[in-house]
Amino acid sequence: NFHCFYHVYTTNLPSFDCVNSTVSAHAFSRDGYEWHISKTQPYDSQLEIRVPQGNGQDVQHQKNTATTTRFITLATRERPKPLFNRDGIMTHLIQGVCGSPFCETPKTHAGCTDCKYKQWDY
């Protein structure tokens, strides 16, 4: 089995709200010759994060700290690199992202892709 994750863009949506932006695609093949493209994204513009709850003190080094789940909207998610464990199971996905949830002054009218021209790209 072969899988390919890659970044893609929807350029016909406005750049003032990137929540529903297309940011990824998935192609797969059983033999490496005949390829298929999934109709749904393998991941979207929403990134789930867990933030430690605390009273303002240094909670980074405390064990068993309670967390709150939040979602961050990303304008782009690029350069996907999956990591696998020894059994060949994907455990992590490392990506470059533009952390802007919107951009007010688009540069090229290419949807949320424009946000990375004026914002930091990580």
Short mmCIF file of N, CA, C and O in Angstrom, two decimals:
data_model
loop_
_atom_site.label_atom_id
_atom_site.label_comp_id
_atom_site.label_asym_id
_atom_site.label_seq_id
_atom_site.Cartn_x
_atom_site.Cartn_y
_atom_site.Cartn_z
N ASN A 1 0.83 -1.19 0.00
CA ASN A 1 0.00 0.00 0.00
C ASN A 1 0.87 1.25 0.00
O ASN A 1 1.84 1.33 0.75
N PHE A 2 0.48 2.21 -0.81
CA PHE A 2 1.19 3.48 -0.90
C PHE A 2 0.21 4.60 -0.55
O PHE A 2 -0.96 4.56 -0.95
N HIS A 3 0.69 5.59 0.19
CA HIS A 3 -0.13 6.74 0.54
C HIS A 3 0.68 8.01 0.32
O HIS A 3 1.88 8.04 0.58
N CYS A 4 0.01 9.05 -0.14
CA CYS A 4 0.66 10.34 -0.35
C CYS A 4 -0.24 11.42 0.25
O CYS A 4 -1.39 11.57 -0.16
N PHE A 5 0.28 12.14 1.25
CA PHE A 5 -0.41 13.30 1.80
C PHE A 5 0.22 14.53 1.20
O PHE A 5 1.45 14.61 1.10
N TYR A 6 -0.56 15.50 0.82
CA TYR A 6 0.03 16.72 0.29
C TYR A 6 -0.87 17.91 0.58
O TYR A 6 -2.04 17.77 0.90
N HIS A 7 -0.26 19.10 0.51
CA HIS A 7 -1.04 20.30 0.77
C HIS A 7 -1.67 20.79 -0.53
O HIS A 7 -1.08 20.68 -1.59
N VAL A 8 -2.88 21.28 -0.39
CA VAL A 8 -3.64 21.84 -1.52
C VAL A 8 -4.34 23.09 -1.01
O VAL A 8 -4.41 23.33 0.19
N TYR A 9 -4.85 23.88 -1.92
CA TYR A 9 -5.51 25.12 -1.55
C TYR A 9 -6.85 25.26 -2.27
O TYR A 9 -6.98 24.85 -3.41
N THR A 10 -7.81 25.84 -1.57
CA THR A 10 -9.04 26.29 -2.20
C THR A 10 -8.89 27.78 -2.39
O THR A 10 -8.74 28.53 -1.42
N THR A 11 -8.90 28.23 -3.60
CA THR A 11 -8.64 29.64 -3.87
C THR A 11 -9.91 30.44 -4.17
O THR A 11 -9.83 31.63 -4.38
N ASN A 12 -11.05 29.78 -4.20
CA ASN A 12 -12.28 30.52 -4.52
C ASN A 12 -13.06 30.93 -3.27
O ASN A 12 -14.16 31.44 -3.37
N LEU A 13 -12.52 30.68 -2.08
CA LEU A 13 -13.16 31.09 -0.84
C LEU A 13 -12.52 32.38 -0.33
O LEU A 13 -11.34 32.63 -0.57
N PRO A 14 -13.29 33.21 0.39
CA PRO A 14 -12.71 34.46 0.91
C PRO A 14 -11.65 34.18 1.97
O PRO A 14 -11.70 33.17 2.66
N SER A 15 -10.71 35.10 2.10
CA SER A 15 -9.60 34.91 3.04
C SER A 15 -9.89 35.46 4.43
O SER A 15 -9.04 35.38 5.30
N PHE A 16 -11.08 36.00 4.66
CA PHE A 16 -11.37 36.55 5.97
C PHE A 16 -11.84 35.50 6.97
O PHE A 16 -12.04 35.79 8.14
N ASP A 17 -12.01 34.25 6.54
CA ASP A 17 -12.38 33.17 7.46
C ASP A 17 -11.86 31.85 6.89
O ASP A 17 -12.38 31.35 5.91
N CYS A 18 -10.83 31.30 7.51
CA CYS A 18 -10.16 30.11 6.98
C CYS A 18 -10.67 28.81 7.60
O CYS A 18 -10.07 27.75 7.39
N VAL A 19 -11.76 28.85 8.36
CA VAL A 19 -12.25 27.66 9.06
C VAL A 19 -12.56 26.52 8.09
O VAL A 19 -12.23 25.37 8.35
N ASN A 20 -13.17 26.80 6.96
CA ASN A 20 -13.56 25.75 6.02
C ASN A 20 -12.63 25.62 4.82
O ASN A 20 -12.98 25.04 3.80
N SER A 21 -11.44 26.15 4.94
CA SER A 21 -10.47 26.10 3.85
C SER A 21 -10.01 24.67 3.56
O SER A 21 -9.83 23.88 4.48
N THR A 22 -9.79 24.36 2.31
CA THR A 22 -9.18 23.08 1.94
C THR A 22 -7.68 23.23 2.09
O THR A 22 -7.08 24.15 1.54
N VAL A 23 -7.05 22.34 2.86
CA VAL A 23 -5.62 22.45 3.11
C VAL A 23 -4.86 21.16 2.80
O VAL A 23 -3.63 21.16 2.82
N SER A 24 -5.58 20.05 2.52
CA SER A 24 -4.86 18.78 2.34
C SER A 24 -5.59 17.86 1.38
O SER A 24 -6.78 18.01 1.12
N ALA A 25 -4.83 16.88 0.89
CA ALA A 25 -5.40 15.84 0.02
C ALA A 25 -4.66 14.54 0.28
O ALA A 25 -3.56 14.53 0.83
N HIS A 26 -5.28 13.44 -0.13
CA HIS A 26 -4.72 12.11 0.12
C HIS A 26 -4.87 11.27 -1.14
O HIS A 26 -5.98 11.08 -1.64
N ALA A 27 -3.76 10.78 -1.66
CA ALA A 27 -3.77 9.85 -2.79
C ALA A 27 -3.27 8.51 -2.28
O ALA A 27 -2.41 8.45 -1.40
N PHE A 28 -3.80 7.42 -2.84
CA PHE A 28 -3.40 6.10 -2.37
C PHE A 28 -3.42 5.09 -3.51
O PHE A 28 -4.12 5.27 -4.51
N SER A 29 -2.61 4.07 -3.38
CA SER A 29 -2.49 3.04 -4.40
C SER A 29 -2.10 1.72 -3.74
O SER A 29 -1.29 1.69 -2.82
N ARG A 30 -2.65 0.64 -4.22
CA ARG A 30 -2.27 -0.69 -3.71
C ARG A 30 -0.99 -1.20 -4.39
O ARG A 30 -0.21 -1.91 -3.80
N ASP A 31 -0.79 -0.79 -5.66
CA ASP A 31 0.34 -1.33 -6.42
C ASP A 31 1.36 -0.30 -6.87
O ASP A 31 2.40 -0.64 -7.43
N GLY A 32 1.10 0.98 -6.65
CA GLY A 32 2.01 2.03 -7.09
C GLY A 32 1.80 2.46 -8.53
O GLY A 32 2.45 3.38 -9.01
N TYR A 33 0.88 1.80 -9.24
CA TYR A 33 0.59 2.15 -10.64
C TYR A 33 -0.77 2.80 -10.80
O TYR A 33 -0.92 3.78 -11.50
N GLU A 34 -1.78 2.23 -10.15
CA GLU A 34 -3.13 2.78 -10.23
C GLU A 34 -3.40 3.57 -8.95
O GLU A 34 -3.42 3.00 -7.86
N TRP A 35 -3.59 4.88 -9.11
CA TRP A 35 -3.76 5.77 -7.95
C TRP A 35 -5.18 6.27 -7.85
O TRP A 35 -5.88 6.45 -8.85
N HIS A 36 -5.60 6.52 -6.63
CA HIS A 36 -6.93 7.05 -6.33
C HIS A 36 -6.78 8.25 -5.41
O HIS A 36 -5.86 8.29 -4.60
N ILE A 37 -7.69 9.21 -5.52
CA ILE A 37 -7.67 10.39 -4.67
C ILE A 37 -8.91 10.37 -3.79
O ILE A 37 -10.03 10.22 -4.29
N SER A 38 -8.70 10.52 -2.50
CA SER A 38 -9.81 10.53 -1.55
C SER A 38 -10.68 11.77 -1.77
O SER A 38 -10.18 12.84 -2.12
N LYS A 39 -11.97 11.62 -1.55
CA LYS A 39 -12.89 12.75 -1.71
C LYS A 39 -12.89 13.66 -0.48
O LYS A 39 -13.40 14.77 -0.53
N THR A 40 -12.34 13.20 0.62
CA THR A 40 -12.28 14.00 1.84
C THR A 40 -10.83 14.28 2.22
O THR A 40 -9.93 13.51 1.88
N GLN A 41 -10.62 15.36 2.93
CA GLN A 41 -9.28 15.72 3.39
C GLN A 41 -8.83 14.78 4.51
O GLN A 41 -9.64 14.44 5.37
N PRO A 42 -7.56 14.41 4.55
CA PRO A 42 -7.09 13.62 5.69
C PRO A 42 -7.00 14.46 6.97
O PRO A 42 -7.08 13.95 8.07
N TYR A 43 -6.83 15.77 6.83
CA TYR A 43 -6.84 16.71 7.95
C TYR A 43 -7.31 18.05 7.41
O TYR A 43 -7.19 18.33 6.22
N ASP A 44 -7.88 18.88 8.29
CA ASP A 44 -8.43 20.15 7.84
C ASP A 44 -7.69 21.32 8.47
O ASP A 44 -6.61 21.16 9.02
N SER A 45 -8.28 22.50 8.42
CA SER A 45 -7.62 23.71 8.91
C SER A 45 -7.73 23.87 10.43
O SER A 45 -7.19 24.82 10.98
N GLN A 46 -8.38 22.94 11.10
CA GLN A 46 -8.54 23.02 12.56
C GLN A 46 -7.49 22.13 13.24
O GLN A 46 -7.37 20.96 12.93
N LEU A 47 -6.76 22.71 14.17
CA LEU A 47 -5.76 21.98 14.93
C LEU A 47 -6.19 21.92 16.39
O LEU A 47 -6.41 22.96 17.01
N GLU A 48 -6.32 20.71 16.92
CA GLU A 48 -6.71 20.54 18.33
C GLU A 48 -5.46 20.62 19.19
O GLU A 48 -4.47 19.94 18.93
N ILE A 49 -5.52 21.44 20.22
CA ILE A 49 -4.40 21.54 21.16
C ILE A 49 -4.94 21.37 22.58
O ILE A 49 -6.11 21.62 22.84
N ARG A 50 -4.07 20.94 23.47
CA ARG A 50 -4.41 20.82 24.88
C ARG A 50 -3.56 21.82 25.64
O ARG A 50 -2.33 21.79 25.55
N VAL A 51 -4.22 22.69 26.37
CA VAL A 51 -3.56 23.75 27.12
C VAL A 51 -3.65 23.42 28.60
O VAL A 51 -4.74 23.12 29.10
N PRO A 52 -2.52 23.44 29.32
CA PRO A 52 -2.57 23.13 30.76
C PRO A 52 -3.38 24.17 31.52
O PRO A 52 -3.31 25.36 31.22
N GLN A 53 -4.16 23.70 32.47
CA GLN A 53 -4.88 24.61 33.36
C GLN A 53 -3.98 24.88 34.56
O GLN A 53 -3.30 23.99 35.05
N GLY A 54 -3.97 26.09 35.01
CA GLY A 54 -3.14 26.41 36.15
C GLY A 54 -3.55 27.73 36.75
O GLY A 54 -4.41 28.43 36.25
N ASN A 55 -2.86 28.10 37.80
CA ASN A 55 -3.18 29.35 38.48
C ASN A 55 -2.15 30.43 38.16
O ASN A 55 -1.89 31.30 38.97
N GLY A 56 -1.54 30.33 36.98
CA GLY A 56 -0.56 31.33 36.60
C GLY A 56 0.86 30.93 36.94
O GLY A 56 1.80 31.59 36.57
N GLN A 57 1.03 29.84 37.70
CA GLN A 57 2.37 29.37 38.05
C GLN A 57 2.91 28.51 36.92
O GLN A 57 2.22 28.23 35.95
N ASP A 58 4.12 28.08 37.04
CA ASP A 58 4.77 27.27 36.01
C ASP A 58 4.17 25.87 36.00
O ASP A 58 4.58 25.00 36.75
N VAL A 59 3.18 25.65 35.12
CA VAL A 59 2.53 24.33 35.05
C VAL A 59 3.24 23.42 34.06
O VAL A 59 2.91 22.25 33.95
N GLN A 60 4.21 23.94 33.34
CA GLN A 60 4.90 23.15 32.32
C GLN A 60 5.62 21.94 32.93
O GLN A 60 5.70 20.89 32.33
N HIS A 61 6.15 22.08 34.14
CA HIS A 61 6.95 21.02 34.73
C HIS A 61 6.18 20.19 35.76
O HIS A 61 6.76 19.35 36.42
N GLN A 62 4.89 20.44 35.90
CA GLN A 62 4.10 19.68 36.85
C GLN A 62 3.52 18.45 36.17
O GLN A 62 3.06 18.52 35.03
N LYS A 63 3.52 17.33 36.85
CA LYS A 63 2.94 16.10 36.30
C LYS A 63 1.45 16.08 36.58
O LYS A 63 0.97 16.67 37.54
N ASN A 64 0.71 15.38 35.71
CA ASN A 64 -0.73 15.18 35.88
C ASN A 64 -1.50 16.50 35.96
O ASN A 64 -2.44 16.63 36.73
N THR A 65 -1.08 17.49 35.21
CA THR A 65 -1.77 18.76 35.18
C THR A 65 -3.02 18.64 34.31
O THR A 65 -2.96 18.09 33.21
N ALA A 66 -4.14 19.14 34.78
CA ALA A 66 -5.37 19.12 34.01
C ALA A 66 -5.21 20.00 32.77
O ALA A 66 -4.48 21.00 32.79
N THR A 67 -5.88 19.62 31.70
CA THR A 67 -5.78 20.39 30.46
C THR A 67 -7.16 20.77 29.94
O THR A 67 -8.16 20.15 30.28
N THR A 68 -7.18 21.79 29.11
CA THR A 68 -8.37 22.23 28.40
C THR A 68 -8.10 22.05 26.91
O THR A 68 -7.02 22.37 26.44
N THR A 69 -9.07 21.52 26.19
CA THR A 69 -8.91 21.34 24.75
C THR A 69 -9.42 22.57 24.02
O THR A 69 -10.49 23.08 24.31
N ARG A 70 -8.61 23.06 23.09
CA ARG A 70 -8.97 24.21 22.25
C ARG A 70 -8.68 23.85 20.80
O ARG A 70 -7.93 22.93 20.51
N PHE A 71 -9.25 24.63 19.90
CA PHE A 71 -8.98 24.46 18.47
C PHE A 71 -8.42 25.76 17.92
O PHE A 71 -8.89 26.84 18.26
N ILE A 72 -7.40 25.63 17.08
CA ILE A 72 -6.80 26.77 16.40
C ILE A 72 -7.08 26.62 14.92
O ILE A 72 -6.92 25.53 14.36
N THR A 73 -7.48 27.71 14.27
CA THR A 73 -7.67 27.69 12.83
C THR A 73 -6.37 28.10 12.16
O THR A 73 -5.77 29.11 12.51
N LEU A 74 -5.93 27.29 11.20
CA LEU A 74 -4.70 27.56 10.46
C LEU A 74 -5.05 27.94 9.02
O LEU A 74 -5.94 27.34 8.42
N ALA A 75 -4.35 28.91 8.49
CA ALA A 75 -4.59 29.30 7.10
C ALA A 75 -4.06 28.25 6.14
O ALA A 75 -4.69 27.95 5.13
N THR A 76 -2.89 27.70 6.44
CA THR A 76 -2.30 26.65 5.59
C THR A 76 -1.65 25.59 6.47
O THR A 76 -1.24 25.86 7.59
N ARG A 77 -1.58 24.38 5.93
CA ARG A 77 -0.82 23.27 6.54
C ARG A 77 -0.03 22.65 5.40
O ARG A 77 -0.61 22.10 4.48
N GLU A 78 1.29 22.74 5.49
CA GLU A 78 2.14 22.36 4.35
C GLU A 78 3.23 21.38 4.75
O GLU A 78 3.51 21.19 5.91
N ARG A 79 3.86 20.80 3.74
CA ARG A 79 5.01 19.90 3.88
C ARG A 79 4.75 18.78 4.88
O ARG A 79 5.51 18.58 5.83
N PRO A 80 3.67 18.00 4.70
CA PRO A 80 3.37 16.94 5.67
C PRO A 80 4.43 15.85 5.69
O PRO A 80 4.89 15.39 4.64
N LYS A 81 4.84 15.47 6.90
CA LYS A 81 5.82 14.40 7.09
C LYS A 81 5.29 13.45 8.15
O LYS A 81 5.35 13.75 9.33
N PRO A 82 4.76 12.30 7.73
CA PRO A 82 4.26 11.34 8.71
C PRO A 82 5.42 10.59 9.39
O PRO A 82 6.44 10.32 8.76
N LEU A 83 5.26 10.29 10.66
CA LEU A 83 6.22 9.49 11.41
C LEU A 83 5.55 8.18 11.80
O LEU A 83 4.37 8.16 12.16
N PHE A 84 6.30 7.09 11.72
CA PHE A 84 5.78 5.76 11.97
C PHE A 84 6.53 5.10 13.11
O PHE A 84 7.73 5.33 13.29
N ASN A 85 5.84 4.24 13.85
CA ASN A 85 6.52 3.48 14.89
C ASN A 85 7.16 2.23 14.28
O ASN A 85 7.10 2.02 13.06
N ARG A 86 7.76 1.39 15.09
CA ARG A 86 8.46 0.20 14.60
C ARG A 86 7.54 -0.80 13.90
O ARG A 86 7.98 -1.60 13.10
N ASP A 87 6.24 -0.74 14.22
CA ASP A 87 5.27 -1.65 13.61
C ASP A 87 4.70 -1.09 12.30
O ASP A 87 3.83 -1.71 11.70
N GLY A 88 5.18 0.08 11.88
CA GLY A 88 4.70 0.68 10.64
C GLY A 88 3.40 1.45 10.78
O GLY A 88 2.78 1.80 9.78
N ILE A 89 2.99 1.75 12.00
CA ILE A 89 1.76 2.50 12.23
C ILE A 89 2.10 3.98 12.38
O ILE A 89 3.00 4.35 13.14
N MET A 90 1.37 4.83 11.64
CA MET A 90 1.61 6.26 11.72
C MET A 90 1.21 6.78 13.10
O MET A 90 0.12 6.50 13.57
N THR A 91 2.13 7.49 13.74
CA THR A 91 1.89 7.99 15.09
C THR A 91 1.83 9.51 15.16
O THR A 91 1.20 10.06 16.06
N HIS A 92 2.52 10.21 14.25
CA HIS A 92 2.58 11.67 14.29
C HIS A 92 2.59 12.21 12.86
O HIS A 92 2.98 11.50 11.92
N LEU A 93 2.22 13.48 12.75
CA LEU A 93 2.29 14.18 11.47
C LEU A 93 2.92 15.54 11.74
O LEU A 93 2.36 16.36 12.48
N ILE A 94 4.09 15.77 11.17
CA ILE A 94 4.80 17.04 11.33
C ILE A 94 4.52 17.89 10.10
O ILE A 94 4.60 17.40 8.98
N GLN A 95 4.21 19.18 10.32
CA GLN A 95 3.88 20.06 9.20
C GLN A 95 4.38 21.47 9.43
O GLN A 95 4.59 21.89 10.56
N GLY A 96 4.55 22.19 8.34
CA GLY A 96 4.73 23.62 8.39
C GLY A 96 3.34 24.24 8.30
O GLY A 96 2.50 23.74 7.57
N VAL A 97 3.09 25.30 9.07
CA VAL A 97 1.76 25.91 9.08
C VAL A 97 1.86 27.42 9.05
O VAL A 97 2.86 28.01 9.42
N CYS A 98 0.78 28.05 8.59
CA CYS A 98 0.58 29.48 8.78
C CYS A 98 -0.51 29.59 9.83
O CYS A 98 -1.64 29.16 9.60
N GLY A 99 -0.16 30.12 10.98
CA GLY A 99 -1.07 30.14 12.11
C GLY A 99 -2.11 31.24 12.09
O GLY A 99 -2.80 31.43 13.07
N SER A 100 -2.26 31.94 11.01
CA SER A 100 -3.26 33.00 10.94
C SER A 100 -4.63 32.42 10.60
O SER A 100 -4.77 31.70 9.62
N PRO A 101 -5.68 32.74 11.37
CA PRO A 101 -7.01 32.21 11.08
C PRO A 101 -7.71 32.97 9.96
O PRO A 101 -8.74 32.55 9.46
N PHE A 102 -7.17 34.12 9.56
CA PHE A 102 -7.74 34.92 8.48
C PHE A 102 -6.71 35.94 8.04
O PHE A 102 -5.69 36.15 8.69
N CYS A 103 -6.94 36.59 6.92
CA CYS A 103 -6.11 37.72 6.51
C CYS A 103 -7.02 38.78 5.89
O CYS A 103 -7.83 38.49 5.04
N GLU A 104 -6.87 39.98 6.38
CA GLU A 104 -7.77 41.06 5.99
C GLU A 104 -7.44 41.68 4.63
O GLU A 104 -8.32 42.13 3.93
N THR A 105 -6.18 41.71 4.27
CA THR A 105 -5.79 42.34 3.01
C THR A 105 -5.10 41.33 2.11
O THR A 105 -3.89 41.18 2.13
N PRO A 106 -5.90 40.59 1.34
CA PRO A 106 -5.29 39.56 0.48
C PRO A 106 -4.33 40.17 -0.54
O PRO A 106 -4.51 41.28 -1.00
N LYS A 107 -3.33 39.40 -0.87
CA LYS A 107 -2.31 39.84 -1.82
C LYS A 107 -2.66 39.41 -3.24
O LYS A 107 -2.51 40.18 -4.17
N THR A 108 -3.11 38.18 -3.40
CA THR A 108 -3.34 37.66 -4.76
C THR A 108 -4.76 37.15 -4.98
O THR A 108 -5.04 36.56 -5.99
N HIS A 109 -5.64 37.33 -4.02
CA HIS A 109 -7.02 36.83 -4.09
C HIS A 109 -7.04 35.32 -4.28
O HIS A 109 -7.79 34.78 -5.07
N ALA A 110 -6.18 34.64 -3.54
CA ALA A 110 -6.09 33.18 -3.61
C ALA A 110 -6.58 32.54 -2.32
O ALA A 110 -6.04 31.55 -1.86
N GLY A 111 -7.61 33.11 -1.71
CA GLY A 111 -8.16 32.53 -0.48
C GLY A 111 -7.20 32.63 0.67
O GLY A 111 -6.38 33.55 0.75
N CYS A 112 -7.26 31.68 1.57
CA CYS A 112 -6.43 31.71 2.77
C CYS A 112 -4.95 31.48 2.49
O CYS A 112 -4.11 31.71 3.35
N THR A 113 -4.62 31.05 1.29
CA THR A 113 -3.20 30.93 0.90
C THR A 113 -2.51 32.29 1.01
O THR A 113 -1.33 32.37 1.32
N ASP A 114 -3.26 33.36 0.78
CA ASP A 114 -2.70 34.71 0.86
C ASP A 114 -2.19 35.06 2.25
O ASP A 114 -1.31 35.89 2.40
N CYS A 115 -2.78 34.45 3.28
CA CYS A 115 -2.42 34.81 4.66
C CYS A 115 -0.94 34.61 4.94
O CYS A 115 -0.35 35.35 5.71
N LYS A 116 -0.33 33.62 4.32
CA LYS A 116 1.07 33.34 4.63
C LYS A 116 2.03 34.39 4.07
O LYS A 116 3.17 34.45 4.48
N TYR A 117 1.56 35.25 3.18
CA TYR A 117 2.44 36.30 2.66
C TYR A 117 2.60 37.44 3.65
O TYR A 117 3.60 38.13 3.64
N LYS A 118 1.63 37.63 4.52
CA LYS A 118 1.70 38.72 5.48
C LYS A 118 1.90 38.24 6.91
O LYS A 118 2.16 39.01 7.81
N GLN A 119 1.73 36.94 7.15
CA GLN A 119 1.85 36.38 8.49
C GLN A 119 3.06 35.44 8.54
O GLN A 119 3.61 35.05 7.51
N TRP A 120 3.43 35.04 9.74
CA TRP A 120 4.53 34.09 9.89
C TRP A 120 4.11 32.71 9.43
O TRP A 120 2.99 32.28 9.65
N ASP A 121 5.01 32.03 8.77
CA ASP A 121 4.81 30.66 8.31
C ASP A 121 5.78 29.81 9.09
O ASP A 121 6.99 30.05 9.05
N TYR A 122 5.29 28.83 9.86
CA TYR A 122 6.16 28.01 10.71
C TYR A 122 6.39 26.65 10.10
O TYR A 122 5.52 26.05 9.57
#
